[in-house]
């Protein structure tokens, strides 16, 4: 079990809701912060412009999730020139 649902003999229900960029409220939250949500096989969250990371320019950088532990370019875009 992954902890996302509870089940007993009478019913089952979700304990959490995934934060996906396809959700209207997540898309709005991302866009209000200057992010870009676009579909490329799956919904992705992109920096609004190219980023500079590790001495390299990354023209279009993004994730297929809207919240993640390692998304430094999306959490602190001003540090990376986004």
JSON list of N, CA and C in Angstrom, two decimals:
[
{"chain": "A", "resi": 1, "resn": "UNK", "atom": "N", "xyz": [0.84, -1.19, 0.00]},
{"chain": "A", "resi": 1, "resn": "UNK", "atom": "CA", "xyz": [0.00, 0.00, 0.00]},
{"chain": "A", "resi": 1, "resn": "UNK", "atom": "C", "xyz": [0.88, 1.24, 0.00]},
{"chain": "A", "resi": 2, "resn": "UNK", "atom": "N", "xyz": [0.47, 2.26, -0.71]},
{"chain": "A", "resi": 2, "resn": "UNK", "atom": "CA", "xyz": [1.27, 3.48, -0.78]},
{"chain": "A", "resi": 2, "resn": "UNK", "atom": "C", "xyz": [0.72, 4.59, 0.10]},
{"chain": "A", "resi": 3, "resn": "UNK", "atom": "N", "xyz": [-0.25, 4.32, 0.93]},
{"chain": "A", "resi": 3, "resn": "UNK", "atom": "CA", "xyz": [-0.76, 5.32, 1.87]},
{"chain": "A", "resi": 3, "resn": "UNK", "atom": "C", "xyz": [-1.71, 6.33, 1.26]},
{"chain": "A", "resi": 4, "resn": "UNK", "atom": "N", "xyz": [-2.15, 6.12, 0.02]},
{"chain": "A", "resi": 4, "resn": "UNK", "atom": "CA", "xyz": [-3.02, 7.09, -0.63]},
{"chain": "A", "resi": 4, "resn": "UNK", "atom": "C", "xyz": [-4.48, 6.74, -0.51]},
{"chain": "A", "resi": 5, "resn": "UNK", "atom": "N", "xyz": [-4.82, 5.58, 0.02]},
{"chain": "A", "resi": 5, "resn": "UNK", "atom": "CA", "xyz": [-6.22, 5.21, 0.14]},
{"chain": "A", "resi": 5, "resn": "UNK", "atom": "C", "xyz": [-6.43, 4.40, 1.41]},
{"chain": "A", "resi": 6, "resn": "UNK", "atom": "N", "xyz": [-7.62, 4.50, 1.93]},
{"chain": "A", "resi": 6, "resn": "UNK", "atom": "CA", "xyz": [-8.01, 3.74, 3.12]},
{"chain": "A", "resi": 6, "resn": "UNK", "atom": "C", "xyz": [-9.21, 2.89, 2.72]},
{"chain": "A", "resi": 7, "resn": "UNK", "atom": "N", "xyz": [-9.23, 1.66, 3.19]},
{"chain": "A", "resi": 7, "resn": "UNK", "atom": "CA", "xyz": [-10.34, 0.78, 2.84]},
{"chain": "A", "resi": 7, "resn": "UNK", "atom": "C", "xyz": [-10.77, -0.01, 4.07]},
{"chain": "A", "resi": 8, "resn": "UNK", "atom": "N", "xyz": [-12.05, -0.12, 4.23]},
{"chain": "A", "resi": 8, "resn": "UNK", "atom": "CA", "xyz": [-12.60, -1.01, 5.26]},
{"chain": "A", "resi": 8, "resn": "UNK", "atom": "C", "xyz": [-13.69, -1.85, 4.61]},
{"chain": "A", "resi": 9, "resn": "UNK", "atom": "N", "xyz": [-14.45, -2.56, 5.38]},
{"chain": "A", "resi": 9, "resn": "UNK", "atom": "CA", "xyz": [-15.46, -3.44, 4.80]},
{"chain": "A", "resi": 9, "resn": "UNK", "atom": "C", "xyz": [-16.60, -2.68, 4.14]},
{"chain": "A", "resi": 10, "resn": "UNK", "atom": "N", "xyz": [-16.80, -1.43, 4.47]},
{"chain": "A", "resi": 10, "resn": "UNK", "atom": "CA", "xyz": [-17.93, -0.68, 3.95]},
{"chain": "A", "resi": 10, "resn": "UNK", "atom": "C", "xyz": [-17.59, 0.22, 2.76]},
{"chain": "A", "resi": 11, "resn": "UNK", "atom": "N", "xyz": [-16.41, 0.83, 2.79]},
{"chain": "A", "resi": 11, "resn": "UNK", "atom": "CA", "xyz": [-16.08, 1.78, 1.73]},
{"chain": "A", "resi": 11, "resn": "UNK", "atom": "C", "xyz": [-14.58, 2.02, 1.66]},
{"chain": "A", "resi": 12, "resn": "UNK", "atom": "N", "xyz": [-14.18, 2.76, 0.64]},
{"chain": "A", "resi": 12, "resn": "UNK", "atom": "CA", "xyz": [-12.79, 3.20, 0.52]},
{"chain": "A", "resi": 12, "resn": "UNK", "atom": "C", "xyz": [-12.79, 4.67, 0.12]},
{"chain": "A", "resi": 13, "resn": "UNK", "atom": "N", "xyz": [-11.74, 5.38, 0.46]},
{"chain": "A", "resi": 13, "resn": "UNK", "atom": "CA", "xyz": [-11.64, 6.79, 0.11]},
{"chain": "A", "resi": 13, "resn": "UNK", "atom": "C", "xyz": [-10.17, 7.20, 0.03]},
{"chain": "A", "resi": 14, "resn": "UNK", "atom": "N", "xyz": [-9.92, 8.25, -0.75]},
{"chain": "A", "resi": 14, "resn": "UNK", "atom": "CA", "xyz": [-8.56, 8.76, -0.94]},
{"chain": "A", "resi": 14, "resn": "UNK", "atom": "C", "xyz": [-8.13, 9.55, 0.28]},
{"chain": "A", "resi": 15, "resn": "UNK", "atom": "N", "xyz": [-6.87, 9.37, 0.66]},
{"chain": "A", "resi": 15, "resn": "UNK", "atom": "CA", "xyz": [-6.30, 10.14, 1.76]},
{"chain": "A", "resi": 15, "resn": "UNK", "atom": "C", "xyz": [-5.54, 11.36, 1.25]},
{"chain": "A", "resi": 16, "resn": "UNK", "atom": "N", "xyz": [-5.14, 11.36, -0.01]},
{"chain": "A", "resi": 16, "resn": "UNK", "atom": "CA", "xyz": [-4.40, 12.49, -0.56]},
{"chain": "A", "resi": 16, "resn": "UNK", "atom": "C", "xyz": [-4.77, 12.68, -2.02]},
{"chain": "A", "resi": 17, "resn": "UNK", "atom": "N", "xyz": [-4.39, 13.81, -2.55]},
{"chain": "A", "resi": 17, "resn": "UNK", "atom": "CA", "xyz": [-4.64, 14.16, -3.95]},
{"chain": "A", "resi": 17, "resn": "UNK", "atom": "C", "xyz": [-3.30, 14.54, -4.57]},
{"chain": "A", "resi": 18, "resn": "UNK", "atom": "N", "xyz": [-2.97, 13.95, -5.73]},
{"chain": "A", "resi": 18, "resn": "UNK", "atom": "CA", "xyz": [-1.71, 14.26, -6.41]},
{"chain": "A", "resi": 18, "resn": "UNK", "atom": "C", "xyz": [-1.69, 15.70, -6.90]},
{"chain": "A", "resi": 19, "resn": "UNK", "atom": "N", "xyz": [-0.55, 16.35, -6.77]},
{"chain": "A", "resi": 19, "resn": "UNK", "atom": "CA", "xyz": [-0.37, 17.70, -7.32]},
{"chain": "A", "resi": 19, "resn": "UNK", "atom": "C", "xyz": [0.19, 17.56, -8.73]},
{"chain": "A", "resi": 20, "resn": "UNK", "atom": "N", "xyz": [-0.70, 17.48, -9.70]},
{"chain": "A", "resi": 20, "resn": "UNK", "atom": "CA", "xyz": [-0.29, 17.32, -11.09]},
{"chain": "A", "resi": 20, "resn": "UNK", "atom": "C", "xyz": [-0.54, 18.61, -11.84]},
{"chain": "A", "resi": 21, "resn": "UNK", "atom": "N", "xyz": [0.33, 18.94, -12.81]},
{"chain": "A", "resi": 21, "resn": "UNK", "atom": "CA", "xyz": [0.14, 20.19, -13.56]},
{"chain": "A", "resi": 21, "resn": "UNK", "atom": "C", "xyz": [-1.14, 20.23, -14.38]},
{"chain": "A", "resi": 22, "resn": "UNK", "atom": "N", "xyz": [-1.78, 19.09, -14.60]},
{"chain": "A", "resi": 22, "resn": "UNK", "atom": "CA", "xyz": [-3.03, 19.07, -15.36]},
{"chain": "A", "resi": 22, "resn": "UNK", "atom": "C", "xyz": [-4.23, 19.51, -14.51]},
{"chain": "A", "resi": 23, "resn": "UNK", "atom": "N", "xyz": [-4.07, 19.54, -13.19]},
{"chain": "A", "resi": 23, "resn": "UNK", "atom": "CA", "xyz": [-5.16, 20.00, -12.32]},
{"chain": "A", "resi": 23, "resn": "UNK", "atom": "C", "xyz": [-5.34, 21.51, -12.50]},
{"chain": "A", "resi": 24, "resn": "UNK", "atom": "N", "xyz": [-6.57, 21.98, -12.69]},
{"chain": "A", "resi": 24, "resn": "UNK", "atom": "CA", "xyz": [-6.78, 23.42, -12.91]},
{"chain": "A", "resi": 24, "resn": "UNK", "atom": "C", "xyz": [-6.20, 24.30, -11.80]},
{"chain": "A", "resi": 25, "resn": "UNK", "atom": "N", "xyz": [-6.35, 23.91, -10.53]},
{"chain": "A", "resi": 25, "resn": "UNK", "atom": "CA", "xyz": [-5.83, 24.74, -9.45]},
{"chain": "A", "resi": 25, "resn": "UNK", "atom": "C", "xyz": [-4.30, 24.75, -9.43]},
{"chain": "A", "resi": 26, "resn": "UNK", "atom": "N", "xyz": [-3.65, 23.64, -9.78]},
{"chain": "A", "resi": 26, "resn": "UNK", "atom": "CA", "xyz": [-2.18, 23.59, -9.84]},
{"chain": "A", "resi": 26, "resn": "UNK", "atom": "C", "xyz": [-1.69, 24.42, -11.02]},
{"chain": "A", "resi": 27, "resn": "UNK", "atom": "N", "xyz": [-2.36, 24.30, -12.17]},
{"chain": "A", "resi": 27, "resn": "UNK", "atom": "CA", "xyz": [-1.96, 25.07, -13.35]},
{"chain": "A", "resi": 27, "resn": "UNK", "atom": "C", "xyz": [-2.04, 26.56, -13.05]},
{"chain": "A", "resi": 28, "resn": "UNK", "atom": "N", "xyz": [-3.10, 26.99, -12.39]},
{"chain": "A", "resi": 28, "resn": "UNK", "atom": "CA", "xyz": [-3.26, 28.41, -12.04]},
{"chain": "A", "resi": 28, "resn": "UNK", "atom": "C", "xyz": [-2.16, 28.85, -11.08]},
{"chain": "A", "resi": 29, "resn": "UNK", "atom": "N", "xyz": [-1.86, 28.04, -10.07]},
{"chain": "A", "resi": 29, "resn": "UNK", "atom": "CA", "xyz": [-0.81, 28.37, -9.10]},
{"chain": "A", "resi": 29, "resn": "UNK", "atom": "C", "xyz": [0.54, 28.54, -9.79]},
{"chain": "A", "resi": 30, "resn": "UNK", "atom": "N", "xyz": [0.85, 27.63, -10.71]},
{"chain": "A", "resi": 30, "resn": "UNK", "atom": "CA", "xyz": [2.13, 27.67, -11.43]},
{"chain": "A", "resi": 30, "resn": "UNK", "atom": "C", "xyz": [2.21, 28.90, -12.31]},
{"chain": "A", "resi": 31, "resn": "UNK", "atom": "N", "xyz": [1.14, 29.18, -13.07]},
{"chain": "A", "resi": 31, "resn": "UNK", "atom": "CA", "xyz": [1.14, 30.33, -13.98]},
{"chain": "A", "resi": 31, "resn": "UNK", "atom": "C", "xyz": [1.19, 31.64, -13.22]},
{"chain": "A", "resi": 32, "resn": "UNK", "atom": "N", "xyz": [0.57, 31.72, -12.06]},
{"chain": "A", "resi": 32, "resn": "UNK", "atom": "CA", "xyz": [0.62, 32.94, -11.26]},
{"chain": "A", "resi": 32, "resn": "UNK", "atom": "C", "xyz": [2.04, 33.23, -10.77]},
{"chain": "A", "resi": 33, "resn": "UNK", "atom": "N", "xyz": [2.87, 32.21, -10.65]},
{"chain": "A", "resi": 33, "resn": "UNK", "atom": "CA", "xyz": [4.26, 32.38, -10.24]},
{"chain": "A", "resi": 33, "resn": "UNK", "atom": "C", "xyz": [5.20, 32.53, -11.42]},
{"chain": "A", "resi": 34, "resn": "UNK", "atom": "N", "xyz": [4.65, 32.61, -12.65]},
{"chain": "A", "resi": 34, "resn": "UNK", "atom": "CA", "xyz": [5.47, 32.82, -13.84]},
{"chain": "A", "resi": 34, "resn": "UNK", "atom": "C", "xyz": [5.88, 31.56, -14.56]},
{"chain": "A", "resi": 35, "resn": "UNK", "atom": "N", "xyz": [5.44, 30.40, -14.10]},
{"chain": "A", "resi": 35, "resn": "UNK", "atom": "CA", "xyz": [5.77, 29.14, -14.77]},
{"chain": "A", "resi": 35, "resn": "UNK", "atom": "C", "xyz": [4.90, 28.91, -15.99]},
{"chain": "A", "resi": 36, "resn": "UNK", "atom": "N", "xyz": [5.30, 27.94, -16.79]},
{"chain": "A", "resi": 36, "resn": "UNK", "atom": "CA", "xyz": [4.59, 27.58, -18.01]},
{"chain": "A", "resi": 36, "resn": "UNK", "atom": "C", "xyz": [4.17, 26.13, -17.91]},
{"chain": "A", "resi": 37, "resn": "UNK", "atom": "N", "xyz": [2.89, 25.83, -18.17]},
{"chain": "A", "resi": 37, "resn": "UNK", "atom": "CA", "xyz": [2.38, 24.46, -18.18]},
{"chain": "A", "resi": 37, "resn": "UNK", "atom": "C", "xyz": [2.04, 24.13, -19.63]},
{"chain": "A", "resi": 38, "resn": "UNK", "atom": "N", "xyz": [2.63, 23.04, -20.14]},
{"chain": "A", "resi": 38, "resn": "UNK", "atom": "CA", "xyz": [2.42, 22.67, -21.53]},
{"chain": "A", "resi": 38, "resn": "UNK", "atom": "C", "xyz": [2.38, 21.14, -21.65]},
{"chain": "A", "resi": 39, "resn": "UNK", "atom": "N", "xyz": [1.73, 20.64, -22.68]},
{"chain": "A", "resi": 39, "resn": "UNK", "atom": "CA", "xyz": [1.60, 19.20, -22.89]},
{"chain": "A", "resi": 39, "resn": "UNK", "atom": "C", "xyz": [2.60, 18.74, -23.94]},
{"chain": "A", "resi": 40, "resn": "UNK", "atom": "N", "xyz": [3.49, 17.84, -23.56]},
{"chain": "A", "resi": 40, "resn": "UNK", "atom": "CA", "xyz": [4.47, 17.21, -24.45]},
{"chain": "A", "resi": 40, "resn": "UNK", "atom": "C", "xyz": [4.45, 15.72, -24.17]},
{"chain": "A", "resi": 41, "resn": "UNK", "atom": "N", "xyz": [3.39, 15.03, -24.57]},
{"chain": "A", "resi": 41, "resn": "UNK", "atom": "CA", "xyz": [3.20, 13.63, -24.24]},
{"chain": "A", "resi": 41, "resn": "UNK", "atom": "C", "xyz": [2.58, 13.45, -22.87]},
{"chain": "A", "resi": 42, "resn": "UNK", "atom": "N", "xyz": [3.04, 14.26, -21.93]},
{"chain": "A", "resi": 42, "resn": "UNK", "atom": "CA", "xyz": [2.46, 14.39, -20.59]},
{"chain": "A", "resi": 42, "resn": "UNK", "atom": "C", "xyz": [2.48, 15.87, -20.24]},
{"chain": "A", "resi": 43, "resn": "UNK", "atom": "N", "xyz": [1.67, 16.28, -19.26]},
{"chain": "A", "resi": 43, "resn": "UNK", "atom": "CA", "xyz": [1.70, 17.67, -18.82]},
{"chain": "A", "resi": 43, "resn": "UNK", "atom": "C", "xyz": [3.02, 17.94, -18.12]},
{"chain": "A", "resi": 44, "resn": "UNK", "atom": "N", "xyz": [3.66, 19.06, -18.45]},
{"chain": "A", "resi": 44, "resn": "UNK", "atom": "CA", "xyz": [4.95, 19.42, -17.85]},
{"chain": "A", "resi": 44, "resn": "UNK", "atom": "C", "xyz": [4.91, 20.88, -17.38]},
{"chain": "A", "resi": 45, "resn": "UNK", "atom": "N", "xyz": [5.77, 21.16, -16.40]},
{"chain": "A", "resi": 45, "resn": "UNK", "atom": "CA", "xyz": [5.97, 22.51, -15.88]},
{"chain": "A", "resi": 45, "resn": "UNK", "atom": "C", "xyz": [7.34, 22.97, -16.35]},
{"chain": "A", "resi": 46, "resn": "UNK", "atom": "N", "xyz": [7.38, 24.13, -17.03]},
{"chain": "A", "resi": 46, "resn": "UNK", "atom": "CA", "xyz": [8.63, 24.65, -17.58]},
{"chain": "A", "resi": 46, "resn": "UNK", "atom": "C", "xyz": [8.97, 26.00, -16.96]},
{"chain": "A", "resi": 47, "resn": "UNK", "atom": "N", "xyz": [10.28, 26.30, -16.91]},
{"chain": "A", "resi": 47, "resn": "UNK", "atom": "CA", "xyz": [10.73, 27.65, -16.58]},
{"chain": "A", "resi": 47, "resn": "UNK", "atom": "C", "xyz": [10.27, 28.55, -17.71]},
{"chain": "A", "resi": 48, "resn": "UNK", "atom": "N", "xyz": [9.96, 29.81, -17.43]},
{"chain": "A", "resi": 48, "resn": "UNK", "atom": "CA", "xyz": [9.47, 30.70, -18.47]},
{"chain": "A", "resi": 48, "resn": "UNK", "atom": "C", "xyz": [10.53, 31.09, -19.50]},
{"chain": "A", "resi": 49, "resn": "UNK", "atom": "N", "xyz": [11.81, 30.91, -19.19]},
{"chain": "A", "resi": 49, "resn": "UNK", "atom": "CA", "xyz": [12.87, 31.24, -20.13]},
{"chain": "A", "resi": 49, "resn": "UNK", "atom": "C", "xyz": [14.03, 30.28, -19.90]},
{"chain": "A", "resi": 50, "resn": "UNK", "atom": "N", "xyz": [15.08, 30.43, -20.69]},
{"chain": "A", "resi": 50, "resn": "UNK", "atom": "CA", "xyz": [16.23, 29.53, -20.51]},
{"chain": "A", "resi": 50, "resn": "UNK", "atom": "C", "xyz": [16.85, 29.71, -19.14]},
{"chain": "A", "resi": 51, "resn": "UNK", "atom": "N", "xyz": [17.50, 28.66, -18.66]},
{"chain": "A", "resi": 51, "resn": "UNK", "atom": "CA", "xyz": [18.13, 28.68, -17.35]},
{"chain": "A", "resi": 51, "resn": "UNK", "atom": "C", "xyz": [19.63, 28.41, -17.52]},
{"chain": "A", "resi": 52, "resn": "UNK", "atom": "N", "xyz": [20.40, 28.90, -16.57]},
{"chain": "A", "resi": 52, "resn": "UNK", "atom": "CA", "xyz": [21.83, 28.65, -16.55]},
{"chain": "A", "resi": 52, "resn": "UNK", "atom": "C", "xyz": [22.13, 27.83, -15.31]},
{"chain": "A", "resi": 53, "resn": "UNK", "atom": "N", "xyz": [22.62, 26.62, -15.53]},
{"chain": "A", "resi": 53, "resn": "UNK", "atom": "CA", "xyz": [22.86, 25.69, -14.43]},
{"chain": "A", "resi": 53, "resn": "UNK", "atom": "C", "xyz": [24.14, 24.93, -14.70]},
{"chain": "A", "resi": 54, "resn": "UNK", "atom": "N", "xyz": [25.06, 24.96, -13.75]},
{"chain": "A", "resi": 54, "resn": "UNK", "atom": "CA", "xyz": [26.33, 24.26, -13.93]},
{"chain": "A", "resi": 54, "resn": "UNK", "atom": "C", "xyz": [27.15, 24.81, -15.08]},
{"chain": "A", "resi": 55, "resn": "UNK", "atom": "N", "xyz": [27.02, 26.12, -15.34]},
{"chain": "A", "resi": 55, "resn": "UNK", "atom": "CA", "xyz": [27.78, 26.75, -16.42]},
{"chain": "A", "resi": 55, "resn": "UNK", "atom": "C", "xyz": [27.21, 26.53, -17.81]},
{"chain": "A", "resi": 56, "resn": "UNK", "atom": "N", "xyz": [26.05, 25.89, -17.91]},
{"chain": "A", "resi": 56, "resn": "UNK", "atom": "CA", "xyz": [25.44, 25.62, -19.21]},
{"chain": "A", "resi": 56, "resn": "UNK", "atom": "C", "xyz": [24.09, 26.30, -19.31]},
{"chain": "A", "resi": 57, "resn": "UNK", "atom": "N", "xyz": [23.77, 26.73, -20.53]},
{"chain": "A", "resi": 57, "resn": "UNK", "atom": "CA", "xyz": [22.45, 27.28, -20.80]},
{"chain": "A", "resi": 57, "resn": "UNK", "atom": "C", "xyz": [21.51, 26.14, -21.16]},
{"chain": "A", "resi": 58, "resn": "UNK", "atom": "N", "xyz": [20.38, 26.07, -20.49]},
{"chain": "A", "resi": 58, "resn": "UNK", "atom": "CA", "xyz": [19.37, 25.05, -20.77]},
{"chain": "A", "resi": 58, "resn": "UNK", "atom": "C", "xyz": [18.17, 25.79, -21.36]},
{"chain": "A", "resi": 59, "resn": "UNK", "atom": "N", "xyz": [17.92, 25.61, -22.68]},
{"chain": "A", "resi": 59, "resn": "UNK", "atom": "CA", "xyz": [16.89, 26.43, -23.34]},
{"chain": "A", "resi": 59, "resn": "UNK", "atom": "C", "xyz": [15.46, 26.21, -22.83]},
{"chain": "A", "resi": 60, "resn": "UNK", "atom": "N", "xyz": [15.08, 25.00, -22.54]},
{"chain": "A", "resi": 60, "resn": "UNK", "atom": "CA", "xyz": [13.72, 24.73, -22.05]},
{"chain": "A", "resi": 60, "resn": "UNK", "atom": "C", "xyz": [13.80, 23.61, -21.03]},
{"chain": "A", "resi": 61, "resn": "UNK", "atom": "N", "xyz": [13.64, 23.95, -19.79]},
{"chain": "A", "resi": 61, "resn": "UNK", "atom": "CA", "xyz": [13.81, 23.00, -18.71]},
{"chain": "A", "resi": 61, "resn": "UNK", "atom": "C", "xyz": [12.51, 22.84, -17.96]},
{"chain": "A", "resi": 62, "resn": "UNK", "atom": "N", "xyz": [12.12, 21.60, -17.67]},
{"chain": "A", "resi": 62, "resn": "UNK", "atom": "CA", "xyz": [10.88, 21.40, -16.94]},
{"chain": "A", "resi": 62, "resn": "UNK", "atom": "C", "xyz": [10.77, 20.02, -16.33]},
{"chain": "A", "resi": 63, "resn": "UNK", "atom": "N", "xyz": [9.68, 19.83, -15.61]},
{"chain": "A", "resi": 63, "resn": "UNK", "atom": "CA", "xyz": [9.38, 18.58, -14.93]},
{"chain": "A", "resi": 63, "resn": "UNK", "atom": "C", "xyz": [7.99, 18.09, -15.31]},
{"chain": "A", "resi": 64, "resn": "UNK", "atom": "N", "xyz": [7.78, 16.78, -15.18]},
{"chain": "A", "resi": 64, "resn": "UNK", "atom": "CA", "xyz": [6.46, 16.21, -15.46]},
{"chain": "A", "resi": 64, "resn": "UNK", "atom": "C", "xyz": [5.60, 16.18, -14.20]},
{"chain": "A", "resi": 65, "resn": "UNK", "atom": "N", "xyz": [6.07, 16.78, -13.13]},
{"chain": "A", "resi": 65, "resn": "UNK", "atom": "CA", "xyz": [5.30, 16.92, -11.90]},
{"chain": "A", "resi": 65, "resn": "UNK", "atom": "C", "xyz": [5.32, 18.38, -11.50]},
{"chain": "A", "resi": 66, "resn": "UNK", "atom": "N", "xyz": [4.35, 18.82, -10.73]},
{"chain": "A", "resi": 66, "resn": "UNK", "atom": "CA", "xyz": [4.30, 20.23, -10.38]},
{"chain": "A", "resi": 66, "resn": "UNK", "atom": "C", "xyz": [4.95, 20.54, -9.03]},
{"chain": "A", "resi": 67, "resn": "UNK", "atom": "N", "xyz": [5.22, 19.53, -8.23]},
{"chain": "A", "resi": 67, "resn": "UNK", "atom": "CA", "xyz": [5.90, 19.74, -6.96]},
{"chain": "A", "resi": 67, "resn": "UNK", "atom": "C", "xyz": [6.88, 18.60, -6.77]},
{"chain": "A", "resi": 68, "resn": "UNK", "atom": "N", "xyz": [8.15, 18.93, -6.50]},
{"chain": "A", "resi": 68, "resn": "UNK", "atom": "CA", "xyz": [9.17, 17.90, -6.34]},
{"chain": "A", "resi": 68, "resn": "UNK", "atom": "C", "xyz": [10.26, 18.41, -5.41]},
{"chain": "A", "resi": 69, "resn": "UNK", "atom": "N", "xyz": [11.01, 17.49, -4.85]},
{"chain": "A", "resi": 69, "resn": "UNK", "atom": "CA", "xyz": [12.09, 17.86, -3.93]},
{"chain": "A", "resi": 69, "resn": "UNK", "atom": "C", "xyz": [13.26, 18.52, -4.66]},
{"chain": "A", "resi": 70, "resn": "UNK", "atom": "N", "xyz": [13.59, 18.06, -5.86]},
{"chain": "A", "resi": 70, "resn": "UNK", "atom": "CA", "xyz": [14.81, 18.51, -6.52]},
{"chain": "A", "resi": 70, "resn": "UNK", "atom": "C", "xyz": [14.63, 19.53, -7.61]},
{"chain": "A", "resi": 71, "resn": "UNK", "atom": "N", "xyz": [13.56, 20.27, -7.62]},
{"chain": "A", "resi": 71, "resn": "UNK", "atom": "CA", "xyz": [13.29, 21.21, -8.72]},
{"chain": "A", "resi": 71, "resn": "UNK", "atom": "C", "xyz": [13.85, 22.60, -8.43]},
{"chain": "A", "resi": 72, "resn": "UNK", "atom": "N", "xyz": [15.17, 22.68, -8.21]},
{"chain": "A", "resi": 72, "resn": "UNK", "atom": "CA", "xyz": [15.80, 23.96, -7.86]},
{"chain": "A", "resi": 72, "resn": "UNK", "atom": "C", "xyz": [15.53, 25.05, -8.88]},
{"chain": "A", "resi": 73, "resn": "UNK", "atom": "N", "xyz": [15.57, 24.71, -10.16]},
{"chain": "A", "resi": 73, "resn": "UNK", "atom": "CA", "xyz": [15.34, 25.73, -11.18]},
{"chain": "A", "resi": 73, "resn": "UNK", "atom": "C", "xyz": [13.93, 26.30, -11.12]},
{"chain": "A", "resi": 74, "resn": "UNK", "atom": "N", "xyz": [12.98, 25.50, -10.68]},
{"chain": "A", "resi": 74, "resn": "UNK", "atom": "CA", "xyz": [11.61, 25.98, -10.58]},
{"chain": "A", "resi": 74, "resn": "UNK", "atom": "C", "xyz": [11.33, 26.64, -9.24]},
{"chain": "A", "resi": 75, "resn": "UNK", "atom": "N", "xyz": [12.03, 26.21, -8.18]},
{"chain": "A", "resi": 75, "resn": "UNK", "atom": "CA", "xyz": [11.81, 26.81, -6.85]},
{"chain": "A", "resi": 75, "resn": "UNK", "atom": "C", "xyz": [12.49, 28.15, -6.71]},
{"chain": "A", "resi": 76, "resn": "UNK", "atom": "N", "xyz": [13.67, 28.30, -7.32]},
{"chain": "A", "resi": 76, "resn": "UNK", "atom": "CA", "xyz": [14.45, 29.54, -7.21]},
{"chain": "A", "resi": 76, "resn": "UNK", "atom": "C", "xyz": [14.88, 30.01, -8.59]},
{"chain": "A", "resi": 77, "resn": "UNK", "atom": "N", "xyz": [13.94, 30.33, -9.48]},
{"chain": "A", "resi": 77, "resn": "UNK", "atom": "CA", "xyz": [14.31, 30.67, -10.85]},
{"chain": "A", "resi": 77, "resn": "UNK", "atom": "C", "xyz": [15.23, 31.89, -10.97]},
{"chain": "A", "resi": 78, "resn": "UNK", "atom": "N", "xyz": [15.09, 32.85, -10.05]},
{"chain": "A", "resi": 78, "resn": "UNK", "atom": "CA", "xyz": [15.93, 34.05, -10.12]},
{"chain": "A", "resi": 78, "resn": "UNK", "atom": "C", "xyz": [17.41, 33.73, -9.91]},
{"chain": "A", "resi": 79, "resn": "UNK", "atom": "N", "xyz": [17.72, 32.67, -9.19]},
{"chain": "A", "resi": 79, "resn": "UNK", "atom": "CA", "xyz": [19.13, 32.27, -8.98]},
{"chain": "A", "resi": 79, "resn": "UNK", "atom": "C", "xyz": [19.76, 31.68, -10.23]},
{"chain": "A", "resi": 80, "resn": "UNK", "atom": "N", "xyz": [18.93, 31.19, -11.15]},
{"chain": "A", "resi": 80, "resn": "UNK", "atom": "CA", "xyz": [19.43, 30.49, -12.33]},
{"chain": "A", "resi": 80, "resn": "UNK", "atom": "C", "xyz": [19.10, 31.20, -13.63]},
{"chain": "A", "resi": 81, "resn": "UNK", "atom": "N", "xyz": [18.72, 32.46, -13.55]},
{"chain": "A", "resi": 81, "resn": "UNK", "atom": "CA", "xyz": [18.51, 33.26, -14.73]},
{"chain": "A", "resi": 81, "resn": "UNK", "atom": "C", "xyz": [17.24, 32.98, -15.49]},
{"chain": "A", "resi": 82, "resn": "UNK", "atom": "N", "xyz": [16.26, 32.35, -14.85]},
{"chain": "A", "resi": 82, "resn": "UNK", "atom": "CA", "xyz": [14.98, 32.06, -15.55]},
{"chain": "A", "resi": 82, "resn": "UNK", "atom": "C", "xyz": [14.11, 33.31, -15.57]}
]
